[in-house]
Amino acid sequence: MSSSNLSLRSTRELQGQPNATAKVIADAWKDLYSADKNPNGVINLGVAENALMQDFLVEKLKETFSRLQTQDLNYQSLGGSSSFKEAMCHILNRYFNPVVNVKPSHLLCASGVTAILAQLMYAICDEGDGVLISKPYYSGFNHLIKQGVTLVDFEIENPLDPSSVSKALDKAYLAHQGQPHEIKAVLLCYYVQEGVLSTYIKFCETNKLHLIVDEIYGLSVFEEGPQTDDDDGDSETGPNKFISTLSLDPHRLHFDPSRLHVYFACCGLRAGILISQSNPNLLQLIKDLNLNKSNFSNLILNNPNEAGNDRQDFLASYLKENRIRLSKAHQMVTDSLKQLKISFNNPSNGGFFLMIDLSRYIDSNDDEKETEGGTNNTAEERLFERLLKECKIYIAPGKVYNYPKPGFFRLTFTVPSDQLELGLKRLARFMESFESSAPPISNLSISEKNL
């Protein structure tokens, strides 16, 4: 297609520097590992999705689809069907401990978090307005730039320390003063305890900013070691229990609740949910814009013919089993990384991935080199391509997520245990090719109890 048939902004995109890394990834996706069909294919340890519970979900989906009726195939209400939103309210009120119970009128559903954020940013930002976001962050947020939003990223020395967070926020905000467009919001996309949450809230109130909080991993928190769940599966022990922003009283913190927005999602099912409890005008605007909602996700996630008690029982058993499997997979990967003498960021008790440090395999004095096709790749990108092409391992380079230190890669551990084990052994073989002191692959013992 000739670029003359496209819009000016599309033409500018096409005229940009070719992304060699994107092409490598696209080629890898045609060669993915399969134990039966492609045993030498690429092991995917780079996508943040939870494959550990897919068997559980497939059985549930088969059961759900067996109850479908003709009306379930009709268009649903903009912003999500009432039955779907009622089901989501049950989840949020039971597991997120909100100060004010979440009602269907507080929710909007769209086809994934990307769609939710795009519509929210349209509602609260004018062209060029800024959104503060700390590094690292999900690469998908970069799509907001193409919609006219300016991402103002910044580093926090210790993102778990309220004082450090406060200093970093103030510094980033002041540094932007004098720019032609103002900052309108802060996007918080990592999980913190109440002290840090309060710091973000107070900063936003002082500067009259919207606070947008990512809570998509709120139900993917686990504990190492034995689980101690009660009968309904919703208790979590330990000091790092997930704390939702919805559980903090905005009036106690002197924060205008109309500027507080939380989003949640159902991984892999293209269902993004926006929760905004005190801004009906905002929700009405987004509802009017919300033409790309996912009817398919409504069908999957909430069949109105299913009894409420059955749904609650399934949810409790799902979350309990999910925590157990997450904990075992996390223990398996951290034990293996320690055996391989690969350091990783502070281990959390939630989510699907770790950032591992492979910086010793890149040359810090080797910045950019021209590669085949005339593009310039950093040393980190070239290491990524070696791992992908030579070792058939896909782990995502930290540069994609604006990670502040070169040489870090995102490794997803919520994959089938046989694939995780094989991927780690391929990584060990790669290390052996670099350094004679690397731990032998035979020493990489992954205990059956962790599988």
PDB file of N, CA and C in Angstrom, residues 284-346:
ATOM      1  N   GLN A 284     -20.029   8.735  32.535  1.00  0.00           N
ATOM      2  CA  GLN A 284     -21.005   8.892  31.456  1.00  0.00           C
ATOM      3  C   GLN A 284     -20.313   9.227  30.142  1.00  0.00           C
ATOM      4  N   LEU A 285     -19.306  10.102  30.205  1.00  0.00           N
ATOM      5  CA  LEU A 285     -18.562  10.443  28.995  1.00  0.00           C
ATOM      6  C   LEU A 285     -17.881   9.210  28.416  1.00  0.00           C
ATOM      7  N   ILE A 286     -17.191   8.459  29.273  1.00  0.00           N
ATOM      8  CA  ILE A 286     -16.478   7.273  28.783  1.00  0.00           C
ATOM      9  C   ILE A 286     -17.469   6.233  28.269  1.00  0.00           C
ATOM     10  N   LYS A 287     -18.605   6.124  28.932  1.00  0.00           N
ATOM     11  CA  LYS A 287     -19.641   5.196  28.463  1.00  0.00           C
ATOM     12  C   LYS A 287     -20.080   5.554  27.054  1.00  0.00           C
ATOM     13  N   ASP A 288     -20.243   6.853  26.787  1.00  0.00           N
ATOM     14  CA  ASP A 288     -20.642   7.296  25.450  1.00  0.00           C
ATOM     15  C   ASP A 288     -19.565   6.990  24.410  1.00  0.00           C
ATOM     16  N   LEU A 289     -18.298   6.972  24.854  1.00  0.00           N
ATOM     17  CA  LEU A 289     -17.186   6.677  23.944  1.00  0.00           C
ATOM     18  C   LEU A 289     -16.950   5.181  23.782  1.00  0.00           C
ATOM     19  N   ASN A 290     -17.518   4.406  24.681  1.00  0.00           N
ATOM     20  CA  ASN A 290     -17.111   3.012  24.859  1.00  0.00           C
ATOM     21  C   ASN A 290     -17.783   2.094  23.848  1.00  0.00           C
ATOM     22  N   LEU A 291     -17.336   2.195  22.588  1.00  0.00           N
ATOM     23  CA  LEU A 291     -17.923   1.385  21.530  1.00  0.00           C
ATOM     24  C   LEU A 291     -17.130   0.113  21.254  1.00  0.00           C
ATOM     25  N   ASN A 292     -16.002  -0.066  21.943  1.00  0.00           N
ATOM     26  CA  ASN A 292     -15.166  -1.234  21.659  1.00  0.00           C
ATOM     27  C   ASN A 292     -15.129  -2.198  22.832  1.00  0.00           C
ATOM     28  N   LYS A 293     -16.207  -2.265  23.577  1.00  0.00           N
ATOM     29  CA  LYS A 293     -16.284  -3.206  24.686  1.00  0.00           C
ATOM     30  C   LYS A 293     -16.307  -4.628  24.143  1.00  0.00           C
ATOM     31  N   SER A 294     -16.042  -5.593  25.006  1.00  0.00           N
ATOM     32  CA  SER A 294     -15.955  -6.978  24.579  1.00  0.00           C
ATOM     33  C   SER A 294     -17.182  -7.751  25.029  1.00  0.00           C
ATOM     34  N   ASN A 295     -18.078  -8.052  24.094  1.00  0.00           N
ATOM     35  CA  ASN A 295     -19.239  -8.871  24.419  1.00  0.00           C
ATOM     36  C   ASN A 295     -18.801 -10.289  24.740  1.00  0.00           C
ATOM     37  N   PHE A 296     -17.759 -10.756  24.058  1.00  0.00           N
ATOM     38  CA  PHE A 296     -17.247 -12.102  24.288  1.00  0.00           C
ATOM     39  C   PHE A 296     -16.846 -12.283  25.744  1.00  0.00           C
ATOM     40  N   SER A 297     -16.150 -11.281  26.304  1.00  0.00           N
ATOM     41  CA  SER A 297     -15.733 -11.372  27.697  1.00  0.00           C
ATOM     42  C   SER A 297     -16.934 -11.404  28.631  1.00  0.00           C
ATOM     43  N   ASN A 298     -17.989 -10.663  28.300  1.00  0.00           N
ATOM     44  CA  ASN A 298     -19.190 -10.724  29.123  1.00  0.00           C
ATOM     45  C   ASN A 298     -19.739 -12.141  29.171  1.00  0.00           C
ATOM     46  N   LEU A 299     -19.758 -12.811  28.026  1.00  0.00           N
ATOM     47  CA  LEU A 299     -20.277 -14.173  27.972  1.00  0.00           C
ATOM     48  C   LEU A 299     -19.452 -15.113  28.838  1.00  0.00           C
ATOM     49  N   ILE A 300     -18.137 -14.988  28.723  1.00  0.00           N
ATOM     50  CA  ILE A 300     -17.247 -15.888  29.443  1.00  0.00           C
ATOM     51  C   ILE A 300     -17.304 -15.664  30.943  1.00  0.00           C
ATOM     52  N   LEU A 301     -17.257 -14.418  31.341  1.00  0.00           N
ATOM     53  CA  LEU A 301     -17.028 -14.098  32.744  1.00  0.00           C
ATOM     54  C   LEU A 301     -18.288 -14.053  33.576  1.00  0.00           C
ATOM     55  N   ASN A 302     -19.429 -13.924  32.937  1.00  0.00           N
ATOM     56  CA  ASN A 302     -20.636 -13.865  33.739  1.00  0.00           C
ATOM     57  C   ASN A 302     -21.825 -14.373  32.949  1.00  0.00           C
ATOM     58  N   ASN A 303     -22.109 -15.654  33.065  1.00  0.00           N
ATOM     59  CA  ASN A 303     -23.314 -16.191  32.468  1.00  0.00           C
ATOM     60  C   ASN A 303     -24.456 -15.976  33.439  1.00  0.00           C
ATOM     61  N   PRO A 304     -25.484 -15.200  33.061  1.00  0.00           N
ATOM     62  CA  PRO A 304     -26.548 -14.871  33.999  1.00  0.00           C
ATOM     63  C   PRO A 304     -27.357 -16.072  34.454  1.00  0.00           C
ATOM     64  N   ASN A 305     -27.216 -17.207  33.750  1.00  0.00           N
ATOM     65  CA  ASN A 305     -27.974 -18.392  34.140  1.00  0.00           C
ATOM     66  C   ASN A 305     -27.283 -19.199  35.227  1.00  0.00           C
ATOM     67  N   GLU A 306     -26.067 -18.795  35.596  1.00  0.00           N
ATOM     68  CA  GLU A 306     -25.336 -19.520  36.633  1.00  0.00           C
ATOM     69  C   GLU A 306     -25.775 -19.044  38.012  1.00  0.00           C
ATOM     70  N   ALA A 307     -26.025 -19.985  38.897  1.00  0.00           N
ATOM     71  CA  ALA A 307     -26.453 -19.640  40.253  1.00  0.00           C
ATOM     72  C   ALA A 307     -25.353 -18.879  40.974  1.00  0.00           C
ATOM     73  N   GLY A 308     -25.760 -17.888  41.782  1.00  0.00           N
ATOM     74  CA  GLY A 308     -24.793 -17.052  42.488  1.00  0.00           C
ATOM     75  C   GLY A 308     -23.875 -17.842  43.390  1.00  0.00           C
ATOM     76  N   ASN A 309     -24.411 -18.827  44.116  1.00  0.00           N
ATOM     77  CA  ASN A 309     -23.584 -19.622  45.026  1.00  0.00           C
ATOM     78  C   ASN A 309     -22.548 -20.427  44.264  1.00  0.00           C
ATOM     79  N   ASP A 310     -22.936 -20.959  43.096  1.00  0.00           N
ATOM     80  CA  ASP A 310     -21.985 -21.725  42.286  1.00  0.00           C
ATOM     81  C   ASP A 310     -20.833 -20.831  41.836  1.00  0.00           C
ATOM     82  N   ARG A 311     -21.167 -19.607  41.447  1.00  0.00           N
ATOM     83  CA  ARG A 311     -20.141 -18.674  40.995  1.00  0.00           C
ATOM     84  C   ARG A 311     -19.187 -18.333  42.133  1.00  0.00           C
ATOM     85  N   GLN A 312     -19.738 -18.106  43.321  1.00  0.00           N
ATOM     86  CA  GLN A 312     -18.913 -17.760  44.477  1.00  0.00           C
ATOM     87  C   GLN A 312     -18.005 -18.918  44.866  1.00  0.00           C
ATOM     88  N   ASP A 313     -18.538 -20.130  44.823  1.00  0.00           N
ATOM     89  CA  ASP A 313     -17.727 -21.301  45.174  1.00  0.00           C
ATOM     90  C   ASP A 313     -16.585 -21.481  44.186  1.00  0.00           C
ATOM     91  N   PHE A 314     -16.883 -21.296  42.901  1.00  0.00           N
ATOM     92  CA  PHE A 314     -15.832 -21.433  41.896  1.00  0.00           C
ATOM     93  C   PHE A 314     -14.749 -20.387  42.106  1.00  0.00           C
ATOM     94  N   LEU A 315     -15.157 -19.154  42.339  1.00  0.00           N
ATOM     95  CA  LEU A 315     -14.192 -18.072  42.511  1.00  0.00           C
ATOM     96  C   LEU A 315     -13.280 -18.333  43.699  1.00  0.00           C
ATOM     97  N   ALA A 316     -13.855 -18.768  44.820  1.00  0.00           N
ATOM     98  CA  ALA A 316     -13.045 -19.032  46.012  1.00  0.00           C
ATOM     99  C   ALA A 316     -12.044 -20.151  45.755  1.00  0.00           C
ATOM    100  N   SER A 317     -12.503 -21.237  45.112  1.00  0.00           N
ATOM    101  CA  SER A 317     -11.590 -22.358  44.854  1.00  0.00           C
ATOM    102  C   SER A 317     -10.538 -21.977  43.822  1.00  0.00           C
ATOM    103  N   TYR A 318     -10.920 -21.162  42.841  1.00  0.00           N
ATOM    104  CA  TYR A 318      -9.966 -20.713  41.823  1.00  0.00           C
ATOM    105  C   TYR A 318      -8.855 -19.882  42.454  1.00  0.00           C
ATOM    106  N   LEU A 319      -9.226 -18.916  43.276  1.00  0.00           N
ATOM    107  CA  LEU A 319      -8.226 -18.034  43.875  1.00  0.00           C
ATOM    108  C   LEU A 319      -7.312 -18.790  44.829  1.00  0.00           C
ATOM    109  N   LYS A 320      -7.871 -19.728  45.567  1.00  0.00           N
ATOM    110  CA  LYS A 320      -7.044 -20.520  46.484  1.00  0.00           C
ATOM    111  C   LYS A 320      -6.016 -21.337  45.710  1.00  0.00           C
ATOM    112  N   GLU A 321      -6.475 -22.022  44.655  1.00  0.00           N
ATOM    113  CA  GLU A 321      -5.561 -22.836  43.854  1.00  0.00           C
ATOM    114  C   GLU A 321      -4.558 -21.960  43.108  1.00  0.00           C
ATOM    115  N   ASN A 322      -4.998 -20.802  42.660  1.00  0.00           N
ATOM    116  CA  ASN A 322      -4.104 -19.881  41.962  1.00  0.00           C
ATOM    117  C   ASN A 322      -2.954 -19.457  42.861  1.00  0.00           C
ATOM    118  N   ARG A 323      -3.246 -19.138  44.114  1.00  0.00           N
ATOM    119  CA  ARG A 323      -2.184 -18.731  45.041  1.00  0.00           C
ATOM    120  C   ARG A 323      -1.192 -19.869  45.274  1.00  0.00           C
ATOM    121  N   ILE A 324      -1.711 -21.076  45.395  1.00  0.00           N
ATOM    122  CA  ILE A 324      -0.828 -22.224  45.616  1.00  0.00           C
ATOM    123  C   ILE A 324       0.107 -22.415  44.422  1.00  0.00           C
ATOM    124  N   ARG A 325      -0.446 -22.378  43.223  1.00  0.00           N
ATOM    125  CA  ARG A 325       0.367 -22.597  42.024  1.00  0.00           C
ATOM    126  C   ARG A 325       1.350 -21.451  41.791  1.00  0.00           C
ATOM    127  N   LEU A 326       0.912 -20.225  42.033  1.00  0.00           N
ATOM    128  CA  LEU A 326       1.824 -19.088  41.897  1.00  0.00           C
ATOM    129  C   LEU A 326       3.000 -19.211  42.854  1.00  0.00           C
ATOM    130  N   SER A 327       2.709 -19.582  44.092  1.00  0.00           N
ATOM    131  CA  SER A 327       3.762 -19.697  45.098  1.00  0.00           C
ATOM    132  C   SER A 327       4.774 -20.772  44.717  1.00  0.00           C
ATOM    133  N   LYS A 328       4.288 -21.923  44.244  1.00  0.00           N
ATOM    134  CA  LYS A 328       5.192 -23.010  43.855  1.00  0.00           C
ATOM    135  C   LYS A 328       6.056 -22.607  42.664  1.00  0.00           C
ATOM    136  N   ALA A 329       5.446 -21.956  41.676  1.00  0.00           N
ATOM    137  CA  ALA A 329       6.214 -21.531  40.498  1.00  0.00           C
ATOM    138  C   ALA A 329       7.252 -20.481  40.877  1.00  0.00           C
ATOM    139  N   HIS A 330       6.879 -19.574  41.762  1.00  0.00           N
ATOM    140  CA  HIS A 330       7.807 -18.534  42.208  1.00  0.00           C
ATOM    141  C   HIS A 330       8.976 -19.154  42.963  1.00  0.00           C
ATOM    142  N   GLN A 331       8.680 -20.114  43.834  1.00  0.00           N
ATOM    143  CA  GLN A 331       9.741 -20.787  44.585  1.00  0.00           C
ATOM    144  C   GLN A 331      10.680 -21.527  43.643  1.00  0.00           C
ATOM    145  N   MET A 332      10.100 -22.172  42.639  1.00  0.00           N
ATOM    146  CA  MET A 332      10.897 -22.924  41.673  1.00  0.00           C
ATOM    147  C   MET A 332      11.856 -22.008  40.920  1.00  0.00           C
ATOM    148  N   VAL A 333      11.371 -20.869  40.437  1.00  0.00           N
ATOM    149  CA  VAL A 333      12.225 -20.008  39.626  1.00  0.00           C
ATOM    150  C   VAL A 333      13.275 -19.310  40.482  1.00  0.00           C
ATOM    151  N   THR A 334      12.929 -18.883  41.680  1.00  0.00           N
ATOM    152  CA  THR A 334      13.922 -18.194  42.514  1.00  0.00           C
ATOM    153  C   THR A 334      15.003 -19.163  42.988  1.00  0.00           C
ATOM    154  N   ASP A 335      14.620 -20.397  43.327  1.00  0.00           N
ATOM    155  CA  ASP A 335      15.628 -21.398  43.704  1.00  0.00           C
ATOM    156  C   ASP A 335      16.589 -21.655  42.547  1.00  0.00           C
ATOM    157  N   SER A 336      16.046 -21.769  41.344  1.00  0.00           N
ATOM    158  CA  SER A 336      16.879 -22.052  40.174  1.00  0.00           C
ATOM    159  C   SER A 336      17.802 -20.884  39.847  1.00  0.00           C
ATOM    160  N   LEU A 337      17.292 -19.669  39.932  1.00  0.00           N
ATOM    161  CA  LEU A 337      18.126 -18.495  39.659  1.00  0.00           C
ATOM    162  C   LEU A 337      19.267 -18.384  40.663  1.00  0.00           C
ATOM    163  N   LYS A 338      18.997 -18.732  41.906  1.00  0.00           N
ATOM    164  CA  LYS A 338      20.061 -18.711  42.914  1.00  0.00           C
ATOM    165  C   LYS A 338      21.124 -19.752  42.586  1.00  0.00           C
ATOM    166  N   GLN A 339      20.700 -20.938  42.131  1.00  0.00           N
ATOM    167  CA  GLN A 339      21.669 -21.964  41.739  1.00  0.00           C
ATOM    168  C   GLN A 339      22.530 -21.485  40.572  1.00  0.00           C
ATOM    169  N   LEU A 340      21.919 -20.735  39.670  1.00  0.00           N
ATOM    170  CA  LEU A 340      22.649 -20.229  38.509  1.00  0.00           C
ATOM    171  C   LEU A 340      23.439 -18.963  38.813  1.00  0.00           C
ATOM    172  N   LYS A 341      23.319 -18.483  40.058  1.00  0.00           N
ATOM    173  CA  LYS A 341      23.990 -17.247  40.471  1.00  0.00           C
ATOM    174  C   LYS A 341      23.551 -16.056  39.614  1.00  0.00           C
ATOM    175  N   ILE A 342      22.272 -16.041  39.275  1.00  0.00           N
ATOM    176  CA  ILE A 342      21.671 -14.911  38.572  1.00  0.00           C
ATOM    177  C   ILE A 342      20.882 -14.099  39.589  1.00  0.00           C
ATOM    178  N   SER A 343      21.279 -12.859  39.774  1.00  0.00           N
ATOM    179  CA  SER A 343      20.545 -12.020  40.726  1.00  0.00           C
ATOM    180  C   SER A 343      19.269 -11.499  40.071  1.00  0.00           C
ATOM    181  N   PHE A 344      18.311 -11.147  40.908  1.00  0.00           N
ATOM    182  CA  PHE A 344      17.036 -10.633  40.414  1.00  0.00           C
ATOM    183  C   PHE A 344      16.543  -9.573  41.377  1.00  0.00           C
ATOM    184  N   ASN A 345      15.571  -8.798  40.907  1.00  0.00           N
ATOM    185  CA  ASN A 345      15.075  -7.719  41.748  1.00  0.00           C
ATOM    186  C   ASN A 345      14.422  -8.285  43.003  1.00  0.00           C
ATOM    187  N   ASN A 346      14.196  -7.432  43.989  1.00  0.00           N
ATOM    188  CA  ASN A 346      13.646  -7.902  45.252  1.00  0.00           C
ATOM    189  C   ASN A 346      12.441  -8.793  45.003  1.00  0.00           C
TER     190      ASN A 346
END
